[in-house]
Short mmCIF file of C-alpha atoms in Angstrom, two decimals:
data_model
loop_
_atom_site.label_atom_id
_atom_site.label_comp_id
_atom_site.label_asym_id
_atom_site.label_seq_id
_atom_site.Cartn_x
_atom_site.Cartn_y
_atom_site.Cartn_z
CA MET A 3 -57.98 -52.19 -41.17
CA LYS A 4 -57.64 -49.39 -43.30
CA ILE A 5 -58.91 -46.64 -40.88
CA VAL A 6 -56.45 -48.79 -38.48
CA LEU A 7 -53.40 -47.92 -40.88
CA PHE A 8 -54.12 -44.79 -41.66
CA ILE A 9 -53.97 -43.76 -38.07
CA PHE A 10 -50.32 -46.25 -37.73
CA ILE A 11 -49.00 -44.54 -40.34
CA ILE A 12 -49.98 -41.29 -38.95
CA SER A 13 -48.45 -41.74 -36.00
CA LEU A 14 -45.20 -42.28 -37.62
CA LEU A 15 -45.30 -39.53 -39.73
CA SER A 16 -45.80 -37.59 -36.03
CA SER A 17 -42.23 -38.62 -34.96
CA SER A 18 -40.91 -36.18 -38.41
CA SER A 19 -42.01 -32.98 -39.87
CA GLY A 20 -44.91 -31.31 -38.99
CA ALA A 21 -46.08 -33.70 -35.88
CA ILE A 22 -48.07 -31.41 -34.34
CA SER A 23 -50.12 -30.71 -37.52
CA LEU A 24 -50.13 -34.48 -38.10
CA GLN A 25 -51.22 -35.39 -34.99
CA LEU A 26 -54.14 -33.16 -35.05
CA ILE A 27 -54.93 -34.38 -38.47
CA ALA A 28 -55.14 -38.13 -37.47
CA LYS A 29 -57.36 -35.89 -34.41
CA LEU A 30 -59.52 -34.39 -36.72
CA PHE A 31 -60.10 -37.63 -38.78
CA GLU A 32 -61.40 -39.46 -36.00
CA LEU A 33 -63.66 -36.72 -34.88
CA ILE A 34 -65.48 -36.58 -38.45
CA TYR A 35 -65.67 -40.32 -38.75
CA SER A 36 -67.20 -40.73 -34.99
CA SER A 37 -69.52 -38.48 -35.25
CA THR A 38 -70.79 -38.80 -38.38
CA ARG A 39 -71.35 -42.59 -36.88
CA GLY A 40 -73.08 -41.62 -33.75
CA SER A 41 -75.38 -38.63 -35.63
CA TRP A 42 -77.14 -41.76 -37.96
CA LYS A 43 -77.42 -43.84 -34.75
CA LEU A 44 -79.21 -40.37 -33.11
CA LEU A 45 -81.00 -39.98 -35.89
CA GLU A 46 -82.29 -43.70 -35.89
CA MET A 47 -83.05 -42.99 -32.26
CA ILE A 48 -84.99 -40.19 -32.59
CA GLN A 49 -87.12 -41.18 -35.28
CA GLN A 50 -88.30 -44.27 -33.54
CA HIS A 51 -90.09 -41.45 -31.53
CA PRO A 52 -93.19 -38.95 -31.93
CA LEU A 53 -91.51 -35.65 -33.10
CA THR A 54 -92.06 -34.00 -36.03
CA ILE A 55 -89.71 -33.26 -38.96
CA VAL A 56 -89.18 -30.03 -37.69
CA GLU A 57 -87.95 -31.21 -34.11
CA ILE A 58 -85.85 -34.41 -35.89
CA GLU A 59 -84.27 -31.46 -37.74
CA ASN A 60 -83.36 -28.88 -35.15
CA LYS A 61 -81.94 -32.31 -33.09
CA LEU A 62 -79.52 -32.99 -36.02
CA LEU A 63 -78.55 -29.64 -36.61
CA THR A 64 -78.02 -28.90 -33.04
CA LYS A 65 -75.70 -32.09 -33.25
CA LEU A 66 -73.95 -31.06 -36.19
CA THR A 67 -73.03 -27.59 -34.87
CA LYS A 68 -71.20 -28.67 -32.01
CA ILE A 69 -69.25 -31.26 -34.12
CA SER A 70 -68.51 -28.08 -36.52
CA GLU A 71 -67.32 -26.05 -33.56
CA ASN A 72 -65.13 -29.15 -32.45
CA ILE A 73 -63.62 -29.53 -35.65
CA ASP A 74 -63.45 -25.92 -36.06
CA ILE A 75 -61.27 -25.50 -33.33
CA ILE A 76 -58.87 -28.03 -34.65
CA VAL A 77 -58.95 -26.24 -38.26
CA ASP A 78 -58.26 -22.88 -36.94
CA ARG A 79 -54.83 -24.74 -35.43
CA LEU A 80 -54.11 -25.81 -38.94
CA ASP A 81 -55.47 -22.62 -41.06
CA MET A 82 -51.44 -21.15 -41.38
CA VAL A 83 -50.65 -24.04 -43.00
CA GLU A 84 -53.34 -24.23 -45.13
CA ARG A 85 -53.09 -20.57 -46.33
CA ASP A 86 -49.95 -21.00 -46.88
CA MET A 87 -50.04 -24.14 -48.81
CA LEU A 88 -52.60 -22.22 -50.95
CA ASN A 89 -49.86 -19.44 -51.67
CA LYS A 90 -47.18 -22.18 -52.05
CA PHE A 91 -49.14 -24.35 -54.64
CA ASN A 92 -49.11 -20.68 -56.60
CA ASP A 93 -45.51 -20.89 -57.01
CA ILE A 94 -45.47 -23.77 -58.58
CA GLN A 95 -44.19 -23.86 -62.24
CA SER A 96 -46.84 -24.34 -64.85
CA GLU A 97 -45.57 -27.26 -65.99
CA ILE A 98 -45.46 -28.60 -63.27
CA ARG A 99 -49.37 -27.07 -62.31
CA TYR A 100 -50.20 -28.85 -66.08
CA GLU A 101 -48.64 -32.43 -64.90
CA ILE A 102 -50.75 -32.89 -61.79
CA GLN A 103 -54.05 -30.53 -62.49
CA MET A 104 -52.89 -28.13 -60.38
CA ASN A 105 -55.31 -25.79 -61.02
CA SER A 106 -57.89 -28.24 -60.70
CA LEU A 107 -57.01 -29.52 -57.30
CA ILE A 108 -57.46 -26.01 -56.44
CA ASP A 109 -60.39 -24.72 -58.04
CA ASN A 110 -62.03 -28.16 -56.06
CA ILE A 111 -60.43 -27.16 -52.86
CA ALA A 112 -62.35 -23.79 -53.00
CA ASP A 113 -65.47 -24.94 -54.12
CA ILE A 114 -65.29 -27.47 -50.96
CA GLU A 115 -64.29 -24.86 -48.88
CA THR A 116 -67.55 -22.24 -49.77
CA SER A 117 -69.45 -25.11 -49.34
CA TYR A 118 -68.71 -25.58 -45.75
CA THR A 119 -68.81 -22.37 -45.05
CA LEU A 120 -72.09 -22.00 -46.64
CA PHE A 121 -73.17 -25.30 -45.02
CA LYS A 122 -72.67 -23.92 -41.59
CA SER A 123 -74.34 -20.80 -42.26
CA TYR A 124 -77.30 -22.25 -43.33
CA ALA A 125 -77.24 -24.93 -40.38
CA ASN A 126 -76.94 -22.09 -37.93
CA GLN A 127 -79.62 -19.53 -39.67
CA SER A 128 -82.09 -22.66 -40.31
CA LEU A 129 -82.03 -23.42 -35.89
CA ASN A 130 -82.74 -20.22 -35.63
CA GLY A 131 -85.77 -20.27 -38.29
CA THR A 132 -84.30 -17.12 -40.21
CA ILE A 133 -84.18 -19.32 -43.49
CA GLU A 134 -86.72 -21.64 -45.38
CA LYS A 135 -86.49 -24.97 -44.97
CA TYR A 136 -86.16 -25.47 -48.82
CA THR A 137 -83.15 -23.64 -48.43
CA LEU A 138 -81.59 -26.27 -46.31
CA LYS A 139 -82.77 -29.46 -48.51
CA ASN A 140 -81.93 -27.78 -51.84
CA PHE A 141 -78.10 -27.11 -50.71
CA ALA A 142 -78.24 -30.98 -49.73
CA GLN A 143 -79.41 -32.58 -53.04
CA GLN A 144 -77.03 -30.22 -54.11
CA THR A 145 -74.33 -31.25 -52.46
CA VAL A 146 -74.57 -35.29 -52.66
CA SER A 147 -76.08 -35.12 -56.33
CA HIS A 148 -73.72 -36.70 -59.45
CA SER A 149 -73.37 -33.58 -60.86
CA GLU A 150 -69.83 -32.71 -61.90
CA ASN A 151 -69.97 -29.58 -59.55
CA SER A 152 -71.57 -31.08 -56.49
CA VAL A 153 -69.57 -31.01 -53.48
CA TYR A 154 -70.14 -35.30 -53.61
CA SER A 155 -68.31 -35.04 -57.24
CA LYS A 156 -65.62 -32.73 -56.02
CA PHE A 157 -65.01 -34.68 -53.26
CA LEU A 158 -64.15 -37.99 -55.66
CA LYS A 159 -62.52 -35.82 -57.84
CA ILE A 160 -59.62 -34.39 -55.52
CA HIS A 161 -58.39 -38.20 -54.59
CA ILE A 162 -58.29 -38.87 -58.43
CA LEU A 163 -55.83 -35.35 -58.80
CA ILE A 164 -53.89 -37.06 -55.91
CA LEU A 165 -53.20 -40.80 -57.13
CA GLY A 166 -53.69 -39.93 -60.93
CA LYS A 167 -56.02 -42.15 -61.89
CA GLU A 168 -59.62 -43.57 -61.64
CA PHE A 169 -60.87 -46.61 -59.80
CA GLY A 170 -60.46 -49.58 -63.24
CA GLN A 171 -58.51 -47.08 -64.99
CA LEU A 172 -55.56 -48.42 -67.25
CA ILE A 173 -53.39 -45.54 -68.12
CA SER A 174 -52.56 -43.28 -65.75
CA ARG A 175 -50.71 -40.04 -64.83
CA GLU A 176 -47.78 -40.01 -61.90
CA GLU A 177 -49.09 -39.25 -58.90
CA PHE A 178 -49.49 -36.16 -57.07
CA PHE A 179 -46.84 -36.15 -54.20
CA ASP A 180 -44.52 -38.49 -56.63
CA VAL A 181 -44.44 -35.23 -58.76
CA MET A 182 -43.98 -32.47 -56.08
CA SER A 183 -41.31 -34.69 -54.84
CA ASN A 184 -39.13 -34.99 -57.60
CA TYR A 185 -40.14 -31.56 -58.46
CA LEU A 186 -38.77 -29.81 -54.95
CA ALA A 187 -35.45 -32.20 -55.48
CA THR A 188 -34.69 -30.00 -58.52
CA GLU A 189 -32.57 -26.51 -58.00
CA SER A 190 -35.16 -24.52 -59.69
CA SER A 191 -37.41 -25.35 -56.98
CA GLN A 192 -34.85 -24.63 -54.29
CA CYS A 193 -35.45 -21.25 -53.93
CA TYR A 194 -39.16 -19.95 -54.05
CA THR A 195 -40.02 -22.32 -50.73
CA THR A 196 -39.01 -21.84 -46.68
CA GLN A 197 -39.95 -25.29 -45.90
CA SER A 198 -37.61 -28.08 -46.65
CA PRO A 199 -39.21 -30.67 -49.67
CA ALA A 200 -40.34 -33.49 -46.42
CA GLN A 201 -42.64 -30.22 -44.60
CA LEU A 202 -44.11 -29.34 -48.17
CA LEU A 203 -45.03 -32.33 -49.05
CA THR A 204 -46.62 -32.76 -45.39
CA ASN A 205 -48.36 -29.44 -45.19
CA MET A 206 -49.78 -30.11 -48.59
CA PHE A 207 -51.20 -33.41 -47.63
CA ILE A 208 -52.77 -31.92 -44.66
CA LEU A 209 -54.53 -29.53 -46.87
CA LEU A 210 -56.05 -31.95 -49.27
CA GLN A 211 -56.89 -33.58 -46.06
CA VAL A 212 -58.93 -31.27 -44.27
CA THR A 213 -60.91 -29.99 -47.00
CA GLN A 214 -61.75 -33.79 -48.26
CA TYR A 215 -62.72 -34.59 -44.72
CA LYS A 216 -64.96 -31.30 -45.05
CA ALA A 217 -66.60 -33.00 -47.60
CA PHE A 218 -67.35 -36.04 -46.05
CA LEU A 219 -68.60 -34.31 -43.01
CA MET A 220 -71.03 -32.16 -45.60
CA ILE A 221 -72.41 -35.43 -47.75
CA GLN A 222 -73.00 -36.95 -44.52
CA TYR A 223 -75.17 -34.88 -43.15
CA SER A 224 -77.02 -33.88 -45.88
CA TRP A 225 -78.53 -37.59 -46.64
CA MET A 226 -79.48 -37.11 -43.12
CA LEU A 227 -81.26 -34.21 -43.78
CA LEU A 228 -82.55 -36.12 -47.29
CA ARG A 229 -83.79 -38.86 -44.78
CA ILE A 230 -85.63 -36.19 -42.77
CA TYR A 231 -87.41 -34.72 -45.43
CA ASN A 232 -88.53 -38.23 -46.21
CA LYS A 233 -86.46 -38.08 -49.75
CA GLY A 234 -84.80 -41.96 -48.48
CA ASP A 235 -83.53 -43.82 -46.57
CA PHE A 236 -79.37 -43.44 -47.76
CA ILE A 237 -78.07 -46.21 -44.87
CA LYS A 238 -76.22 -47.92 -47.60
CA GLU A 239 -75.41 -44.56 -49.02
CA SER A 240 -73.53 -43.90 -45.89
CA ASN A 241 -71.76 -46.83 -45.77
CA ILE A 242 -70.89 -47.23 -48.95
CA LEU A 243 -68.86 -43.70 -48.73
CA LYS A 244 -67.60 -44.59 -45.19
CA SER A 245 -65.68 -47.20 -46.91
CA ILE A 246 -64.99 -45.13 -49.88
CA PHE A 247 -63.63 -42.69 -47.55
CA VAL A 248 -61.34 -44.61 -45.41
CA GLU A 249 -60.05 -46.70 -48.21
CA GLN A 250 -58.78 -43.22 -50.27
CA ILE A 251 -57.01 -41.82 -47.32
CA GLY A 252 -55.72 -44.56 -46.51
CA ASP A 253 -54.09 -44.70 -50.68
CA GLN A 254 -53.15 -41.19 -49.77
CA THR A 255 -51.58 -41.57 -46.70
CA GLU A 256 -49.59 -44.42 -48.07
CA ALA A 257 -48.68 -42.89 -51.03
CA LEU A 258 -47.09 -39.69 -49.29
CA LEU A 259 -45.12 -41.98 -47.45
CA LYS A 260 -43.98 -43.26 -50.56
CA SER A 261 -43.19 -40.12 -51.45
CA LEU A 262 -41.19 -39.09 -48.27
CA ASN A 263 -38.51 -42.07 -48.26
CA GLY A 264 -36.10 -39.48 -50.58
CA ALA A 265 -37.75 -36.42 -49.72
CA LYS A 266 -34.87 -33.82 -47.38
CA ASN A 267 -35.07 -32.25 -44.51
CA SER A 268 -33.17 -29.19 -45.52
CA PHE A 269 -34.10 -26.21 -47.28
CA TRP A 270 -32.40 -22.93 -49.09
CA ARG A 271 -32.84 -19.86 -48.45
CA CYS A 272 -31.50 -18.17 -51.50
CA ASP A 273 -30.49 -14.53 -51.95
CA PRO A 274 -33.47 -12.12 -54.17
CA GLN A 275 -32.53 -11.43 -57.69
CA ILE A 276 -32.89 -7.80 -56.93
CA HIS A 277 -31.28 -6.33 -53.47
CA VAL A 278 -33.44 -3.15 -51.91
CA LYS A 279 -31.37 -1.90 -48.96
CA GLU A 280 -33.35 -2.02 -45.73
CA LYS A 281 -35.63 -4.37 -46.88
CA THR A 282 -33.34 -7.55 -48.13
CA TYR A 283 -30.05 -6.53 -46.75
CA THR A 284 -28.40 -3.61 -44.15
CA GLN A 285 -25.05 -2.33 -45.23
CA VAL A 286 -23.05 -2.13 -42.26
CA THR A 287 -20.29 1.33 -42.92
CA ASN A 288 -17.13 2.21 -41.47
CA PHE A 289 -16.76 -1.19 -38.71
CA LEU A 290 -13.30 -2.56 -40.40
CA GLN A 291 -11.52 -0.18 -42.22
CA GLY A 292 -8.02 1.18 -42.98
CA TYR A 293 -7.46 4.34 -40.97
CA ILE A 294 -4.51 6.71 -41.63
CA VAL A 295 -3.02 8.29 -39.08
CA ASN A 296 0.80 9.97 -37.28
CA GLU A 297 2.30 8.16 -34.82
CA VAL A 298 2.28 11.38 -32.63
CA ASP A 299 -1.96 11.11 -32.84
CA ILE A 300 -2.30 7.25 -31.23
CA ASN A 301 0.37 8.05 -28.71
CA PRO A 302 -0.93 9.17 -25.05
CA GLY A 303 2.31 11.24 -24.44
CA GLY A 304 1.79 12.88 -27.83
CA THR A 305 5.44 11.36 -28.71
CA CYS A 306 6.72 9.34 -32.22
CA TRP A 307 9.87 7.43 -30.81
CA GLN A 308 7.80 3.65 -30.65
CA ASN A 309 7.42 1.08 -32.85
CA CYS A 310 4.03 -0.10 -34.62
CA ALA A 311 3.83 -3.25 -32.21
CA TYR A 312 3.80 -0.45 -29.37
CA TYR A 313 -0.05 0.27 -30.93
CA SER A 314 -1.50 -3.15 -31.62
CA ASN A 315 -4.69 -1.82 -29.67
CA THR A 316 -5.11 1.90 -29.54
CA LYS A 317 -6.92 5.08 -30.14
CA GLN A 318 -6.68 8.35 -31.68
CA TYR A 319 -5.61 10.87 -28.38
CA ASP A 320 -5.34 13.88 -30.22
CA CYS A 321 -4.88 15.59 -33.23
CA TYR A 322 -1.59 17.27 -33.76
CA GLU A 323 -1.44 20.87 -34.34
CA ASN A 324 -4.55 19.89 -36.69
CA LEU A 325 -2.65 19.12 -39.49
CA PHE A 326 -3.39 15.61 -41.82
CA CYS A 327 -5.69 14.34 -39.00
CA ALA A 328 -8.22 17.17 -39.18
CA THR A 329 -8.81 16.52 -42.71
CA GLN A 330 -10.76 13.75 -42.17
CA PRO A 331 -12.96 12.35 -39.49
CA LYS A 332 -11.69 11.41 -36.49
CA CYS A 333 -11.80 7.03 -35.52
CA ASN A 334 -13.78 7.12 -32.35
CA GLY A 335 -13.40 3.38 -32.26
CA THR A 336 -10.18 0.94 -32.07
CA ILE A 337 -7.11 1.08 -33.69
CA LEU A 338 -6.00 -2.26 -34.67
CA GLY A 339 -2.85 -3.97 -36.61
CA CYS A 340 -0.51 -1.05 -37.46
CA ARG A 341 1.39 -0.77 -40.33
CA TYR A 342 4.19 1.77 -40.98
CA HIS A 343 4.58 3.80 -44.05
CA TYR A 344 8.00 5.56 -43.84
CA LYS A 345 7.60 6.58 -47.15
CA ASP A 346 5.57 9.99 -48.52
CA MET A 347 1.90 9.94 -49.87
CA TRP A 348 -0.24 12.08 -51.50
CA VAL A 349 -3.67 11.20 -50.29
CA CYS A 350 -7.12 11.95 -52.10
CA HIS A 351 -9.82 11.83 -49.41
CA SER A 352 -13.79 10.72 -50.56
CA PRO A 353 -16.70 13.25 -50.51
CA PRO A 354 -18.69 13.54 -47.76
CA ASN A 355 -21.69 11.46 -46.81
CA THR A 356 -19.77 7.92 -48.59
CA SER A 357 -18.87 5.23 -47.14
CA ARG A 358 -15.25 5.67 -47.84
CA LEU A 359 -12.44 7.39 -45.81
CA TYR A 360 -10.07 7.97 -49.21
CA ASP A 361 -10.55 7.21 -52.97
CA TYR A 362 -6.73 6.48 -53.49
CA ILE A 363 -3.56 6.98 -52.01
CA GLN A 364 -0.63 7.72 -54.27
CA PHE A 365 3.15 6.97 -52.46
CA ASP A 366 6.36 8.51 -53.66
CA ASN A 367 7.16 5.77 -56.03
CA ASP A 368 4.27 5.91 -58.05
CA ASP A 369 2.33 2.66 -55.59
CA ILE A 370 -0.87 3.33 -56.09
CA TYR A 371 -4.33 2.25 -53.37
CA GLY A 372 -7.44 2.81 -54.89
CA LYS A 373 -8.38 4.22 -58.67
CA GLU A 374 -6.98 7.30 -58.74
CA THR A 375 -9.90 10.09 -60.71
#
């Protein structure tokens, strides 16, 4: 029932944020689960025929290679999500990282990814006859060993880190998704994310699922290889792991769903602490500005007998006798919002190559616009 529940919950989640990625995760889960079951059946069938160990191994590895290729097609589409989430993990505050044992989680993810890459490489090289059979056998033994550094142990450890406790443990930490959900709801976390809390939680879930799927695949095929090498039957171990796998993924999906109940779909884009021109901002100058000009220069007939309403939308037509207008850059745009000043004034122009036209303007009644220098 757990596997049905998992697919059902994923279908519900797919209607919200990260729909495509979640659909791919559900597809990946079904592919890996059904492929490993099919491979065990294939192994039982071919072992009933008079084939050599090498022939059986090659058939199994050929099957594994095809499955890996199909998995990689899906994983490649999720690659950007994975890389982005690993970067996000590094930005999380140290207090939160400690509480959810983030460093341990990242280390386990990295180790499984490395092992998976190596496993695929060994499988291909074994088919080509370029590595010793002992190398693949030794790798399979290490994968399923009870050492804390084995893929099997790390597969179980990731689940413990997500749910916050081991099986049967009475005292536990808060669940991974609950801690992250609470953290993402705080103001201190809002500026570093480029995704909403709901998206981040979903993408964290996706990263963790992909890693566990790869671990499950490696463990299952390692037992198949060890069976070929007459190291045991491993049918019971395989079935137990399948049950654990489905149980764990179902529990993790329920934990995600619970944390998403209060997670927001909006995110903040905050200003940086230090602005850098043309990197964090672009400065627009001389777009809207005050412009001092004599009426004669904005009158198309070169006269000065109109009122301000006449010049509600005009431009500079000329520079009468190169007087005041010649001391400042010509306005090449539209002049709007005319205001008359009948008083005498003294205008201090700003230096060239600045974004201002005037430093200050002083009227004959001693009113000053700007800062007198």
